[in-house]
PDB file of C-alpha atoms in Angstrom:
ATOM      1  CA  MET A 258      83.896  84.513 124.570  1.00  0.00           C
ATOM      2  CA  ASN A 259      85.828  85.421 121.455  1.00  0.00           C
ATOM      3  CA  PRO A 260      87.498  88.732 122.199  1.00  0.00           C
ATOM      4  CA  ILE A 261      86.418  90.008 118.811  1.00  0.00           C
ATOM      5  CA  LEU A 262      82.941  89.143 119.373  1.00  0.00           C
ATOM      6  CA  LEU A 263      82.936  90.690 123.064  1.00  0.00           C
ATOM      7  CA  PRO A 264      82.503  94.209 121.981  1.00  0.00           C
ATOM      8  CA  LEU A 265      79.720  93.457 120.033  1.00  0.00           C
ATOM      9  CA  ALA A 266      78.134  91.125 122.805  1.00  0.00           C
ATOM     10  CA  GLN A 267      78.239  94.083 125.112  1.00  0.00           C
ATOM     11  CA  ALA A 268      76.981  96.817 122.622  1.00  0.00           C
ATOM     12  CA  ALA A 269      73.881  94.416 122.053  1.00  0.00           C
ATOM     13  CA  SER A 270      73.416  93.820 125.819  1.00  0.00           C
ATOM     14  CA  SER A 271      73.354  97.531 126.717  1.00  0.00           C
ATOM     15  CA  THR A 272      70.827  98.293 123.991  1.00  0.00           C
ATOM     16  CA  SER A 273      68.421  95.524 123.868  1.00  0.00           C
ATOM     17  CA  GLY A 274      67.153  96.040 127.467  1.00  0.00           C
ATOM     18  CA  ASP A 275      65.878  99.399 126.403  1.00  0.00           C
ATOM     19  CA  GLY A 276      63.949  98.125 123.459  1.00  0.00           C
ATOM     20  CA  THR A 277      65.463 100.143 120.738  1.00  0.00           C
ATOM     21  CA  TRP A 278      66.483  97.422 118.534  1.00  0.00           C
ATOM     22  CA  PHE A 279      64.777  98.701 114.605  1.00  0.00           C
ATOM     23  CA  ASN A 280      62.621 100.686 116.945  1.00  0.00           C
ATOM     24  CA  ASN A 281      65.685 102.972 116.302  1.00  0.00           C
ATOM     25  CA  PRO A 282      64.526 105.982 113.773  1.00  0.00           C
ATOM     26  CA  ALA A 283      68.325 105.486 111.869  1.00  0.00           C
ATOM     27  CA  ILE A 284      67.586 102.170 111.636  1.00  0.00           C
ATOM     28  CA  GLN A 285      63.912 102.382 110.568  1.00  0.00           C
ATOM     29  CA  LEU A 286      64.790 105.579 107.764  1.00  0.00           C
ATOM     30  CA  LYS A 287      68.420 104.980 106.878  1.00  0.00           C
ATOM     31  CA  LEU A 288      69.293 100.759 106.668  1.00  0.00           C
ATOM     32  CA  GLY A 289      67.353 100.201 103.705  1.00  0.00           C
ATOM     33  CA  THR A 290      68.743 103.214 102.059  1.00  0.00           C
ATOM     34  CA  SER A 291      72.566 102.648 102.994  1.00  0.00           C
ATOM     35  CA  PHE A 292      72.086  99.050 102.089  1.00  0.00           C
ATOM     36  CA  VAL A 293      70.971 100.048  99.200  1.00  0.00           C
ATOM     37  CA  GLU A 294      73.671 102.519  98.362  1.00  0.00           C
ATOM     38  CA  THR A 295      76.892 100.277  99.724  1.00  0.00           C
ATOM     39  CA  LEU A 296      75.349  97.164  96.689  1.00  0.00           C
ATOM     40  CA  ALA A 297      75.471 100.108  94.501  1.00  0.00           C
ATOM     41  CA  MET A 298      79.172 101.525  94.904  1.00  0.00           C
ATOM     42  CA  VAL A 299      80.787  98.014  95.248  1.00  0.00           C
ATOM     43  CA  SER A 300      78.464  96.507  92.276  1.00  0.00           C
ATOM     44  CA  VAL A 301      79.514  99.368  89.809  1.00  0.00           C
ATOM     45  CA  SER A 302      83.056  99.274  90.872  1.00  0.00           C
ATOM     46  CA  GLY A 303      83.350  95.875  91.233  1.00  0.00           C
ATOM     47  CA  VAL A 304      82.195  95.700  87.069  1.00  0.00           C
ATOM     48  CA  LEU A 305      84.645  98.346  86.220  1.00  0.00           C
ATOM     49  CA  THR A 306      87.607  96.694  88.324  1.00  0.00           C
ATOM     50  CA  ILE A 307      86.804  93.163  86.933  1.00  0.00           C
ATOM     51  CA  VAL A 308      86.790  94.388  83.162  1.00  0.00           C
ATOM     52  CA  PHE A 309      89.935  96.842  83.185  1.00  0.00           C
ATOM     53  CA  GLY A 310      91.683  94.869  85.936  1.00  0.00           C
ATOM     54  CA  LEU A 311      91.277  91.529  83.935  1.00  0.00           C
ATOM     55  CA  LEU A 312      93.103  93.364  80.911  1.00  0.00           C
ATOM     56  CA  LEU A 313      95.664  94.760  82.813  1.00  0.00           C
ATOM     57  CA  GLY A 314      96.387  91.601  84.130  1.00  0.00           C
ATOM     58  CA  LEU A 315      96.831  90.037  80.416  1.00  0.00           C
ATOM     59  CA  THR A 316      98.530  92.966  79.119  1.00  0.00           C
ATOM     60  CA  LEU A 317     101.240  92.382  82.187  1.00  0.00           C
ATOM     61  CA  VAL A 318     101.120  88.628  81.115  1.00  0.00           C
ATOM     62  CA  ALA A 319     101.717  89.486  77.445  1.00  0.00           C
ATOM     63  CA  THR A 320     104.521  91.674  77.704  1.00  0.00           C
ATOM     64  CA  GLY A 321     106.105  89.450  80.353  1.00  0.00           C
ATOM     65  CA  GLN A 322     108.850  87.213  80.084  1.00  0.00           C
ATOM     66  CA  ARG A 323     106.149  84.152  79.349  1.00  0.00           C
ATOM     67  CA  GLY A 324     104.538  86.365  76.726  1.00  0.00           C
ATOM     68  CA  GLN A 325     103.473  86.310  73.275  1.00  0.00           C
ATOM     69  CA  TRP A 326     104.320  90.157  72.793  1.00  0.00           C
ATOM     70  CA  ARG A 327     107.511  90.216  75.418  1.00  0.00           C
ATOM     71  CA  ASN A 328     108.325  94.046  76.068  1.00  0.00           C
ATOM     72  CA  PRO A 329     110.081  94.051  78.654  1.00  0.00           C
ATOM     73  CA  PRO A 330     110.257  98.242  79.456  1.00  0.00           C
ATOM     74  CA  LEU A 331     106.178  98.355  78.761  1.00  0.00           C
ATOM     75  CA  TYR A 332     105.879  95.333  81.421  1.00  0.00           C
ATOM     76  CA  TRP A 333     108.183  97.315  83.682  1.00  0.00           C
ATOM     77  CA  ILE A 334     106.278 100.609  83.805  1.00  0.00           C
ATOM     78  CA  LEU A 335     102.508  98.703  84.116  1.00  0.00           C
ATOM     79  CA  SER A 336     104.291  96.875  86.911  1.00  0.00           C
ATOM     80  CA  GLN A 337     105.448  99.823  88.559  1.00  0.00           C
ATOM     81  CA  ILE A 338     102.235 101.401  88.484  1.00  0.00           C
ATOM     82  CA  VAL A 339     100.604  98.659  89.882  1.00  0.00           C
ATOM     83  CA  ASN A 340     102.840  98.512  92.833  1.00  0.00           C
ATOM     84  CA  LEU A 341     102.194 101.878  92.764  1.00  0.00           C
ATOM     85  CA  GLY A 342      98.731 101.833  92.845  1.00  0.00           C
ATOM     86  CA  ARG A 343      98.517  98.514  95.641  1.00  0.00           C
ATOM     87  CA  SER A 344     100.779  99.986  98.041  1.00  0.00           C
ATOM     88  CA  MET A 345      98.461 103.284  98.178  1.00  0.00           C
ATOM     89  CA  PRO A 346      95.954 103.310 101.406  1.00  0.00           C
ATOM     90  CA  PHE A 347      92.365 104.088 100.666  1.00  0.00           C
ATOM     91  CA  ILE A 348      91.865 106.887 102.308  1.00  0.00           C
ATOM     92  CA  VAL A 349      94.497 108.645 101.513  1.00  0.00           C
ATOM     93  CA  LEU A 350      93.523 107.505  97.734  1.00  0.00           C
ATOM     94  CA  MET A 351      89.939 108.566  98.064  1.00  0.00           C
ATOM     95  CA  VAL A 352      91.049 112.172  99.312  1.00  0.00           C
ATOM     96  CA  ALA A 353      93.879 112.496  96.789  1.00  0.00           C
ATOM     97  CA  LEU A 354      91.496 111.679  94.081  1.00  0.00           C
ATOM     98  CA  ILE A 355      88.822 114.357  95.107  1.00  0.00           C
ATOM     99  CA  SER A 356      89.186 116.430  92.400  1.00  0.00           C
ATOM    100  CA  VAL A 357      88.976 113.806  89.836  1.00  0.00           C
ATOM    101  CA  THR A 358      86.092 112.836  91.580  1.00  0.00           C
ATOM    102  CA  ARG A 359      84.508 115.877  91.190  1.00  0.00           C
ATOM    103  CA  PHE A 360      85.272 116.388  87.548  1.00  0.00           C
ATOM    104  CA  LEU A 361      84.078 112.883  86.708  1.00  0.00           C
ATOM    105  CA  VAL A 362      80.607 112.793  88.616  1.00  0.00           C
ATOM    106  CA  GLY A 363      80.177 116.639  89.378  1.00  0.00           C
ATOM    107  CA  SER A 364      80.139 115.528  92.959  1.00  0.00           C
ATOM    108  CA  SER A 365      83.012 114.492  95.395  1.00  0.00           C
ATOM    109  CA  ILE A 366      80.724 113.294  98.616  1.00  0.00           C
ATOM    110  CA  GLY A 367      78.073 110.114  98.037  1.00  0.00           C
ATOM    111  CA  TRP A 368      78.112 106.654  96.523  1.00  0.00           C
ATOM    112  CA  GLN A 369      78.538 107.601  93.128  1.00  0.00           C
ATOM    113  CA  ALA A 370      81.996 109.714  93.994  1.00  0.00           C
ATOM    114  CA  VAL A 371      82.804 106.630  96.090  1.00  0.00           C
ATOM    115  CA  CYS A 372      82.987 104.497  92.935  1.00  0.00           C
ATOM    116  CA  VAL A 373      85.503 106.393  91.122  1.00  0.00           C
ATOM    117  CA  PRO A 374      88.404 105.819  93.897  1.00  0.00           C
ATOM    118  CA  LEU A 375      86.998 102.267  94.428  1.00  0.00           C
ATOM    119  CA  THR A 376      87.573 101.556  90.897  1.00  0.00           C
ATOM    120  CA  ILE A 377      90.878 102.812  90.676  1.00  0.00           C
ATOM    121  CA  GLY A 378      91.796 101.567  93.714  1.00  0.00           C
ATOM    122  CA  ALA A 379      91.300  97.687  92.939  1.00  0.00           C
ATOM    123  CA  ILE A 380      92.126  97.433  89.469  1.00  0.00           C
ATOM    124  CA  PRO A 381      96.016  97.555  90.115  1.00  0.00           C
ATOM    125  CA  PHE A 382      94.772  94.764  93.254  1.00  0.00           C
ATOM    126  CA  TYR A 383      92.603  92.410  90.619  1.00  0.00           C
ATOM    127  CA  ALA A 384      95.138  92.851  87.683  1.00  0.00           C
ATOM    128  CA  ARG A 385      98.375  91.183  89.647  1.00  0.00           C
ATOM    129  CA  LEU A 386      95.679  88.488  90.821  1.00  0.00           C
ATOM    130  CA  VAL A 387      95.138  88.028  87.319  1.00  0.00           C
ATOM    131  CA  GLU A 388      98.988  87.908  86.273  1.00  0.00           C
ATOM    132  CA  THR A 389      99.315  85.505  88.721  1.00  0.00           C
ATOM    133  CA  ALA A 390      96.318  82.850  88.017  1.00  0.00           C
ATOM    134  CA  ILE A 391      97.412  83.323  84.096  1.00  0.00           C
ATOM    135  CA  ASN A 392     101.323  82.659  85.055  1.00  0.00           C
ATOM    136  CA  ASP A 393     100.529  79.226  86.536  1.00  0.00           C
ATOM    137  CA  VAL A 394      98.511  77.985  83.628  1.00  0.00           C
ATOM    138  CA  ASP A 395     100.517  75.050  82.290  1.00  0.00           C
ATOM    139  CA  HIS A 396     102.584  76.243  79.457  1.00  0.00           C
ATOM    140  CA  GLY A 397     102.310  73.206  77.399  1.00  0.00           C
ATOM    141  CA  LYS A 398      98.861  74.068  76.964  1.00  0.00           C
ATOM    142  CA  VAL A 399      99.552  76.934  74.802  1.00  0.00           C
ATOM    143  CA  GLU A 400     102.735  75.188  73.107  1.00  0.00           C
ATOM    144  CA  ALA A 401      99.897  72.976  71.907  1.00  0.00           C
ATOM    145  CA  ALA A 402      97.727  75.542  70.922  1.00  0.00           C
ATOM    146  CA  LEU A 403     100.431  77.277  68.864  1.00  0.00           C
ATOM    147  CA  MET A 404     101.570  73.851  67.056  1.00  0.00           C
ATOM    148  CA  MET A 405      97.392  73.802  66.301  1.00  0.00           C
ATOM    149  CA  GLY A 406      97.589  77.159  64.668  1.00  0.00           C
ATOM    150  CA  ALA A 407      95.407  79.143  67.570  1.00  0.00           C
ATOM    151  CA  SER A 408      96.413  82.843  67.113  1.00  0.00           C
ATOM    152  CA  GLY A 409      97.484  84.934  69.631  1.00  0.00           C
ATOM    153  CA  ARG A 410      93.705  86.054  70.841  1.00  0.00           C
ATOM    154  CA  GLN A 411      92.866  82.544  71.030  1.00  0.00           C
ATOM    155  CA  ILE A 412      95.613  81.571  73.045  1.00  0.00           C
ATOM    156  CA  THR A 413      94.210  84.327  75.784  1.00  0.00           C
ATOM    157  CA  TRP A 414      90.921  83.920  75.562  1.00  0.00           C
ATOM    158  CA  GLY A 415      90.371  80.380  74.527  1.00  0.00           C
ATOM    159  CA  VAL A 416      93.413  78.639  76.704  1.00  0.00           C
ATOM    160  CA  LEU A 417      94.784  81.465  78.668  1.00  0.00           C
ATOM    161  CA  VAL A 418      91.507  82.940  80.412  1.00  0.00           C
ATOM    162  CA  ARG A 419      89.267  79.573  79.864  1.00  0.00           C
ATOM    163  CA  GLU A 420      91.951  77.537  82.096  1.00  0.00           C
ATOM    164  CA  ALA A 421      92.637  79.935  84.223  1.00  0.00           C
ATOM    165  CA  LEU A 422      88.628  80.859  84.738  1.00  0.00           C
ATOM    166  CA  PRO A 423      87.944  78.984  88.372  1.00  0.00           C
ATOM    167  CA  ILE A 424      91.392  81.063  90.033  1.00  0.00           C
ATOM    168  CA  LEU A 425      90.007  84.261  88.021  1.00  0.00           C
ATOM    169  CA  ILE A 426      86.587  84.346  89.711  1.00  0.00           C
ATOM    170  CA  GLN A 427      87.638  83.505  93.332  1.00  0.00           C
ATOM    171  CA  SER A 428      90.348  86.783  92.648  1.00  0.00           C
ATOM    172  CA  ALA A 429      87.084  88.382  91.783  1.00  0.00           C
ATOM    173  CA  THR A 430      85.264  87.427  94.800  1.00  0.00           C
ATOM    174  CA  VAL A 431      88.069  88.594  97.162  1.00  0.00           C
ATOM    175  CA  THR A 432      88.852  91.507  95.386  1.00  0.00           C
ATOM    176  CA  ILE A 433      85.118  92.701  95.525  1.00  0.00           C
ATOM    177  CA  ILE A 434      85.342  91.483  99.416  1.00  0.00           C
ATOM    178  CA  THR A 435      87.894  94.102  99.626  1.00  0.00           C
ATOM    179  CA  LEU A 436      85.812  96.765  97.877  1.00  0.00           C
ATOM    180  CA  LEU A 437      82.910  96.294 100.750  1.00  0.00           C
ATOM    181  CA  GLY A 438      85.023  96.737 103.004  1.00  0.00           C
ATOM    182  CA  TYR A 439      86.337  99.772 101.120  1.00  0.00           C
ATOM    183  CA  SER A 440      83.802 101.003 100.870  1.00  0.00           C
ATOM    184  CA  ALA A 441      82.388 100.858 104.551  1.00  0.00           C
ATOM    185  CA  MET A 442      85.756 103.297 104.847  1.00  0.00           C
ATOM    186  CA  ALA A 443      84.076 105.485 102.481  1.00  0.00           C
ATOM    187  CA  GLY A 444      81.898 106.252 105.104  1.00  0.00           C
ATOM    188  CA  ALA A 445      84.445 108.415 106.894  1.00  0.00           C
ATOM    189  CA  ILE A 446      84.163 111.276 104.743  1.00  0.00           C
ATOM    190  CA  GLY A 447      80.983 110.980 103.397  1.00  0.00           C
ATOM    191  CA  GLY A 448      80.722 108.202 100.991  1.00  0.00           C
ATOM    192  CA  GLY A 449      77.380 106.926 101.904  1.00  0.00           C
ATOM    193  CA  GLY A 450      76.129 103.531 102.463  1.00  0.00           C
ATOM    194  CA  LEU A 451      76.171 101.219 106.050  1.00  0.00           C
ATOM    195  CA  GLY A 452      79.918 102.954 106.194  1.00  0.00           C
ATOM    196  CA  ASP A 453      78.660 105.916 107.013  1.00  0.00           C
ATOM    197  CA  LEU A 454      75.372 104.877 108.695  1.00  0.00           C
ATOM    198  CA  ALA A 455      77.626 103.119 110.918  1.00  0.00           C
ATOM    199  CA  ILE A 456      79.958 106.191 111.619  1.00  0.00           C
ATOM    200  CA  GLN A 457      77.450 109.101 111.755  1.00  0.00           C
ATOM    201  CA  ASP A 458      75.055 107.239 113.974  1.00  0.00           C
ATOM    202  CA  GLY A 459      76.994 104.140 115.394  1.00  0.00           C
ATOM    203  CA  TYR A 460      79.844 105.713 116.357  1.00  0.00           C
ATOM    204  CA  GLN A 461      79.309 110.037 116.715  1.00  0.00           C
ATOM    205  CA  ARG A 462      75.727 109.259 118.253  1.00  0.00           C
ATOM    206  CA  ASN A 463      76.812 106.401 120.605  1.00  0.00           C
ATOM    207  CA  MET A 464      73.876 104.530 119.034  1.00  0.00           C
ATOM    208  CA  ALA A 465      75.462 100.628 119.751  1.00  0.00           C
ATOM    209  CA  ASP A 466      72.375  99.055 118.429  1.00  0.00           C
ATOM    210  CA  VAL A 467      73.107 100.543 114.863  1.00  0.00           C
ATOM    211  CA  MET A 468      76.378  99.802 114.887  1.00  0.00           C
ATOM    212  CA  VAL A 469      75.561  96.181 116.017  1.00  0.00           C
ATOM    213  CA  ILE A 470      73.027  96.226 113.087  1.00  0.00           C
ATOM    214  CA  THR A 471      75.336  97.055 110.691  1.00  0.00           C
ATOM    215  CA  VAL A 472      78.035  95.064 111.143  1.00  0.00           C
ATOM    216  CA  VAL A 473      75.696  92.055 110.913  1.00  0.00           C
ATOM    217  CA  VAL A 474      74.534  93.178 107.544  1.00  0.00           C
ATOM    218  CA  ILE A 475      77.882  93.627 106.473  1.00  0.00           C
ATOM    219  CA  VAL A 476      78.801  90.310 107.456  1.00  0.00           C
ATOM    220  CA  VAL A 477      75.739  88.956 105.750  1.00  0.00           C
ATOM    221  CA  ILE A 478      76.569  90.760 102.113  1.00  0.00           C
ATOM    222  CA  VAL A 479      80.503  89.327 102.732  1.00  0.00           C
ATOM    223  CA  GLY A 480      78.629  85.762 103.057  1.00  0.00           C
ATOM    224  CA  VAL A 481      76.829  85.573  99.938  1.00  0.00           C
ATOM    225  CA  ILE A 482      79.533  87.175  98.154  1.00  0.00           C
ATOM    226  CA  GLN A 483      81.556  84.323  99.069  1.00  0.00           C
ATOM    227  CA  LEU A 484      79.171  81.802  98.341  1.00  0.00           C
ATOM    228  CA  ILE A 485      78.115  83.099  95.073  1.00  0.00           C
ATOM    229  CA  GLY A 486      81.964  83.161  93.988  1.00  0.00           C
ATOM    230  CA  ASP A 487      82.370  79.213  95.079  1.00  0.00           C
ATOM    231  CA  MET A 488      79.776  78.242  93.383  1.00  0.00           C
ATOM    232  CA  LEU A 489      80.923  80.019  90.109  1.00  0.00           C
ATOM    233  CA  SER A 490      84.200  78.625  90.462  1.00  0.00           C
ATOM    234  CA  ARG A 491      83.132  75.092  91.294  1.00  0.00           C
ATOM    235  CA  LEU A 492      80.840  75.532  88.044  1.00  0.00           C
ATOM    236  CA  VAL A 493      83.378  77.049  85.202  1.00  0.00           C
ATOM    237  CA  ASN A 494      85.899  73.982  86.818  1.00  0.00           C
ATOM    238  CA  HIS A 495      86.353  71.588  83.659  1.00  0.00           C
ATOM    239  CA  ARG A 496      89.208  70.249  85.281  1.00  0.00           C
TER     240      ARG A 496
END
């Protein structure tokens, strides 16, 4: 058997004989709420990440070597901020932002609080993906638009973003799936959601059925997100 799936199979065999599957109060009372909390924190932080990450990525492109408003000092500063944000482990970022989180949402625990470090941690990640996708657009199309008298705004949104849109959607899909993984990690410090259920009940209370079902639900969510992302990417691909 696949060594990755072996622990889940052992956990399933150890609990199925006891008749605890779906009869466990932790599953009956908490699974639905945890599922909704996970979707909420991923949705809110995902939307904010895509909006601000796209703007930051476009700013990196505009001030970079191939940009329309080249500004090496500003590009260097933004690039270092992005590098710093990408290199910060999420669990460390959550702890470091406790004061900021409490100021913004009034609490440092719960799914609403997790949205703050999730968003701050993911914006640099998506911004770099946006920069890479935009820089891969054929520069000849930009030159053709300039010859036709297109403004900077028209080039940015009508040429660069439009041409890179399939890759941007794929990058957004990867980012949202990463957010889902981060949200599960947030359960370690009371972030709520499926990660909290898996850690508090599945691991600490040694409920293997809770752990297995939580993992299965997370895997299904990842599959659905990837499916939707692939469909949208193919839908906007006009090449």
